[in-house]
Amino acid sequence: DADVTQTPRNRITKTGKRIMLECSQTKGHDRMYWYRQDPGLGLRLIYYSFDVKDINKGEISDGYSVSRQAQAKFSLSLESAIPNQTALYFCATSVYSGKETDTQYFGPGTRLTVL
Amino acid sequence: AQKVTQAQTEISVVEKEDVTLDCVYETRDTTYYLFWYKQPPSGELVFLIRRNSFDEQNEISGRYSWNFQKSTSSFNFTITASQVVDSAVYFCALSEDWGSGGSYIPTFGRGTSLIVHP
């Protein structure tokens, strides 16, 4: 089974709808992240969380919110989706210590289309 | 602030050619980590390598090799005898060390799309 899972994998929705993307991990990592990927723009950070009680905005948090329900779960919400939020969304996890410090492990991605 | 530049947007080669993907970074921190990730056409992001700023030794893993040079702030990735399966988008990333006051959030370059033709 995958260490980092995302649901749904694909979603088509309409402008104005509320959407939630979910991420779960079995890696035991404290840190979790949400990124969006747009062609030619690489990965841009939306939100990140270093533990259940720590939530931080990334470079493009407007229009998004997150919830860290447990160490293993980090969800991303679009309160009122708009077409320019059409993108590929990735969840990632990492640890802070040891040989894997800051190495990000990504989920398979969620392709979101907002019509 | 940290920054990663991958100047090559797309590279096209024929199978068996060697190819080097460039990565130039900027940081004011003395302790940092550099990474390469691969994104094949299927879309997932796969971790390839992590390098500590104190370790400038080049690394080779099969047909892959990485050349880390602090003097030029570069962390280039070479694929020897490229294969069609190497076709992917490759991302370079940098994170600054938490302990020395860095941002500790990885910054990604915009990626280089490698197309290997049979």
Short mmCIF file of C-alpha atoms in Angstrom, two decimals:
data_model
loop_
_atom_site.label_atom_id
_atom_site.label_comp_id
_atom_site.label_asym_id
_atom_site.label_seq_id
_atom_site.Cartn_x
_atom_site.Cartn_y
_atom_site.Cartn_z
CA ASP A 1 0.00 0.00 0.00
CA ALA A 2 1.11 3.57 -0.72
CA ASP A 3 2.59 5.51 2.18
CA VAL A 4 0.86 8.76 1.21
CA THR A 5 -2.62 8.58 -0.26
CA GLN A 6 -4.88 11.25 -1.67
CA THR A 7 -8.59 11.22 -2.34
CA PRO A 8 -10.13 11.82 -4.75
CA ARG A 9 -7.63 11.26 -7.56
CA ASN A 10 -9.69 13.20 -10.03
CA ARG A 11 -12.48 15.71 -9.50
CA ILE A 12 -14.50 17.90 -11.79
CA THR A 13 -16.60 20.54 -10.13
CA LYS A 14 -18.35 23.80 -10.86
CA THR A 15 -17.51 27.35 -9.93
CA GLY A 16 -18.68 28.21 -6.44
CA LYS A 17 -18.76 24.68 -5.08
CA ARG A 18 -16.96 23.70 -1.90
CA ILE A 19 -14.37 21.00 -2.40
CA MET A 20 -12.28 19.00 0.05
CA LEU A 21 -9.18 17.08 -0.88
CA GLU A 22 -7.93 14.57 1.64
CA CYS A 23 -4.50 13.24 2.41
CA SER A 24 -3.50 10.36 4.65
CA GLN A 25 -0.08 8.97 5.43
CA THR A 26 1.29 5.89 7.13
CA LYS A 27 4.90 7.07 7.23
CA GLY A 28 4.61 8.42 10.77
CA HIS A 29 5.89 11.83 9.67
CA ASP A 30 4.98 14.94 11.63
CA ARG A 31 5.17 17.38 8.76
CA MET A 32 2.62 17.60 6.00
CA TYR A 33 2.22 19.93 3.04
CA TRP A 34 -0.14 20.85 0.26
CA TYR A 35 1.19 21.98 -3.11
CA ARG A 36 -0.37 22.83 -6.41
CA GLN A 37 1.28 22.26 -9.74
CA ASP A 38 0.52 24.28 -12.83
CA PRO A 39 2.26 23.77 -16.16
CA GLY A 40 5.53 25.69 -16.29
CA LEU A 41 5.24 26.96 -12.73
CA GLY A 42 6.61 24.02 -10.81
CA LEU A 43 5.29 23.28 -7.34
CA ARG A 44 3.88 26.06 -5.24
CA LEU A 45 3.23 25.66 -1.54
CA ILE A 46 -0.32 26.29 -0.33
CA TYR A 47 -0.20 25.32 3.36
CA TYR A 48 2.02 23.32 5.63
CA SER A 49 1.73 21.80 9.09
CA PHE A 50 4.55 20.72 11.36
CA ASP A 51 2.27 19.00 13.83
CA VAL A 52 -1.42 18.74 14.65
CA LYS A 53 -1.53 22.13 16.34
CA ASP A 54 0.66 23.94 13.84
CA ILE A 55 -0.75 25.27 10.57
CA ASN A 56 1.02 27.76 8.36
CA LYS A 57 0.23 29.55 5.13
CA GLY A 58 2.40 29.00 2.11
CA GLU A 59 2.97 31.33 -0.80
CA ILE A 60 -0.47 30.90 -2.38
CA SER A 61 -2.95 30.27 0.45
CA ASP A 62 -5.68 32.67 -0.68
CA GLY A 63 -8.86 30.80 -1.50
CA TYR A 64 -7.79 27.70 0.40
CA SER A 65 -8.07 26.40 3.96
CA VAL A 66 -6.72 23.31 5.66
CA SER A 67 -7.42 21.05 8.60
CA ARG A 68 -5.00 18.74 10.35
CA GLN A 69 -7.38 16.22 11.87
CA ALA A 70 -4.64 13.92 13.17
CA GLN A 71 -0.95 13.36 12.68
CA ALA A 72 -1.74 11.20 9.69
CA LYS A 73 -4.45 13.31 8.07
CA PHE A 74 -4.28 16.71 6.40
CA SER A 75 -7.13 17.99 4.27
CA LEU A 76 -7.32 20.92 1.89
CA SER A 77 -10.55 22.81 1.22
CA LEU A 78 -11.58 25.17 -1.50
CA GLU A 79 -14.47 27.08 0.04
CA SER A 80 -15.76 28.42 -3.25
CA ALA A 81 -13.93 26.95 -6.20
CA ILE A 82 -12.98 29.12 -9.15
CA PRO A 83 -11.63 28.10 -12.58
CA ASN A 84 -8.07 29.30 -11.91
CA GLN A 85 -7.85 26.73 -9.13
CA THR A 86 -7.82 24.06 -11.79
CA ALA A 87 -4.52 22.30 -11.18
CA LEU A 88 -2.79 19.17 -9.97
CA TYR A 89 -2.65 19.09 -6.18
CA PHE A 90 -0.07 17.18 -4.20
CA CYS A 91 0.14 16.30 -0.57
CA ALA A 92 3.59 15.61 0.88
CA THR A 93 5.13 14.54 4.17
CA SER A 94 8.57 14.92 5.68
CA VAL A 95 10.55 14.49 8.87
CA TYR A 96 12.82 16.92 10.64
CA SER A 97 15.65 14.74 11.86
CA GLY A 98 18.10 12.19 10.59
CA LYS A 99 19.16 11.30 7.10
CA GLU A 100 15.77 12.06 5.65
CA THR A 101 15.48 15.61 6.99
CA ASP A 102 13.30 17.70 4.69
CA THR A 103 12.99 14.95 2.08
CA GLN A 104 9.44 15.18 0.84
CA TYR A 105 7.38 12.11 0.06
CA PHE A 106 4.48 12.86 -2.20
CA GLY A 107 1.05 11.42 -2.66
CA PRO A 108 -0.12 10.46 -6.15
CA GLY A 109 -1.82 13.81 -6.75
CA THR A 110 -5.39 14.99 -7.26
CA ARG A 111 -6.33 16.44 -10.60
CA LEU A 112 -8.96 19.11 -9.99
CA THR A 113 -10.92 20.80 -12.74
CA VAL A 114 -13.18 23.73 -11.95
CA LEU A 115 -15.64 24.56 -14.69
CA ALA B 1 15.62 34.12 0.42
CA GLN B 2 16.23 30.78 -1.15
CA LYS B 3 15.80 30.31 -4.86
CA VAL B 4 16.23 27.47 -7.33
CA THR B 5 16.69 28.02 -11.04
CA GLN B 6 16.35 25.35 -13.67
CA ALA B 7 17.07 27.29 -16.81
CA GLN B 8 16.41 24.41 -19.18
CA THR B 9 12.67 24.21 -19.73
CA GLU B 10 12.82 21.24 -22.08
CA ILE B 11 15.57 18.97 -23.35
CA SER B 12 15.15 16.52 -26.19
CA VAL B 13 17.67 13.74 -26.80
CA VAL B 14 17.91 10.47 -28.63
CA GLU B 15 18.21 7.27 -26.67
CA LYS B 16 21.72 6.43 -25.46
CA GLU B 17 22.83 10.03 -25.41
CA ASP B 18 24.13 11.48 -22.17
CA VAL B 19 22.20 14.44 -20.82
CA THR B 20 22.83 16.91 -18.01
CA LEU B 21 20.08 18.80 -16.23
CA ASP B 22 21.23 22.03 -14.64
CA CYS B 23 20.23 23.37 -11.23
CA VAL B 24 21.51 26.62 -9.77
CA TYR B 25 20.49 27.71 -6.31
CA GLU B 26 20.70 30.75 -4.09
CA THR B 27 20.86 30.72 -0.33
CA ARG B 28 22.44 32.74 2.43
CA ASP B 29 22.47 29.76 4.73
CA THR B 30 25.58 27.68 5.27
CA THR B 31 23.61 24.55 6.04
CA TYR B 32 21.09 23.41 3.50
CA TYR B 33 19.83 20.40 1.60
CA LEU B 34 19.46 19.87 -2.11
CA PHE B 35 17.12 17.42 -3.77
CA TRP B 36 16.14 16.04 -7.13
CA TYR B 37 12.71 14.61 -7.87
CA LYS B 38 11.36 12.89 -10.96
CA GLN B 39 7.85 13.23 -12.32
CA PRO B 40 7.17 10.66 -15.06
CA PRO B 41 4.21 11.04 -17.42
CA SER B 42 2.04 9.13 -14.95
CA GLY B 43 2.26 12.20 -12.71
CA GLU B 44 3.64 11.00 -9.39
CA LEU B 45 6.63 12.72 -7.83
CA VAL B 46 9.50 10.42 -6.98
CA PHE B 47 12.39 11.32 -4.73
CA LEU B 48 15.80 10.67 -6.32
CA ILE B 49 18.50 12.14 -4.12
CA ARG B 50 19.20 14.36 -1.13
CA ARG B 51 22.51 16.11 -0.60
CA ASN B 52 23.75 17.90 2.52
CA SER B 53 25.61 21.17 1.91
CA PHE B 54 28.64 19.86 3.78
CA ASP B 55 29.01 16.91 1.47
CA GLU B 56 30.36 17.93 -1.92
CA GLN B 57 31.19 14.43 -3.04
CA ASN B 58 29.66 13.53 -6.35
CA GLU B 59 27.28 10.63 -6.29
CA ILE B 60 26.61 7.94 -8.81
CA SER B 61 23.68 5.59 -8.83
CA GLY B 62 23.61 3.38 -11.88
CA ARG B 63 23.18 5.64 -14.91
CA TYR B 64 22.46 8.66 -12.70
CA SER B 65 25.10 10.96 -11.29
CA TRP B 66 25.01 14.23 -9.43
CA ASN B 67 27.65 16.96 -9.40
CA PHE B 68 27.41 19.30 -6.42
CA GLN B 69 29.63 22.40 -6.60
CA LYS B 70 29.29 25.00 -3.87
CA SER B 71 31.67 27.35 -5.69
CA THR B 72 29.13 27.76 -8.49
CA SER B 73 26.01 27.04 -6.39
CA SER B 74 25.06 24.23 -8.70
CA PHE B 75 23.72 20.73 -8.27
CA ASN B 76 23.59 19.22 -11.73
CA PHE B 77 22.13 15.87 -12.65
CA THR B 78 23.51 13.71 -15.43
CA ILE B 79 21.87 10.70 -17.01
CA THR B 80 24.28 8.48 -18.89
CA ALA B 81 23.07 6.46 -21.86
CA SER B 82 19.56 7.83 -21.59
CA GLN B 83 16.56 5.58 -22.11
CA VAL B 84 12.98 6.27 -23.12
CA VAL B 85 11.91 5.49 -19.55
CA ASP B 86 13.93 8.48 -18.40
CA SER B 87 11.42 10.77 -20.09
CA ALA B 88 9.97 12.86 -17.29
CA VAL B 89 9.98 16.26 -15.67
CA TYR B 90 12.82 16.63 -13.20
CA PHE B 91 12.68 19.04 -10.30
CA CYS B 92 15.51 20.40 -8.24
CA ALA B 93 14.74 21.66 -4.73
CA LEU B 94 16.48 23.40 -1.85
CA SER B 95 15.70 23.62 1.86
CA GLU B 96 17.56 25.64 4.43
CA ASP B 97 18.41 24.18 7.79
CA TRP B 98 15.97 24.83 10.62
CA GLY B 99 18.73 24.81 13.20
CA SER B 100 20.55 27.71 11.58
CA GLY B 101 17.44 29.80 11.12
CA GLY B 102 16.58 28.79 7.62
CA SER B 103 13.14 28.60 6.19
CA TYR B 104 13.17 24.78 6.31
CA ILE B 105 10.49 24.66 3.63
CA PRO B 106 11.76 23.26 0.34
CA THR B 107 11.72 25.57 -2.63
CA PHE B 108 11.34 23.88 -5.99
CA GLY B 109 12.64 24.92 -9.36
CA ARG B 110 10.18 25.05 -12.23
CA GLY B 111 11.39 21.74 -13.60
CA THR B 112 13.08 20.50 -16.75
CA SER B 113 11.13 18.32 -19.11
CA LEU B 114 13.34 15.60 -20.56
CA ILE B 115 12.16 13.82 -23.68
CA VAL B 116 14.12 10.79 -24.77
CA HIS B 117 13.34 9.63 -28.28
CA PRO B 118 13.85 6.01 -29.30
#
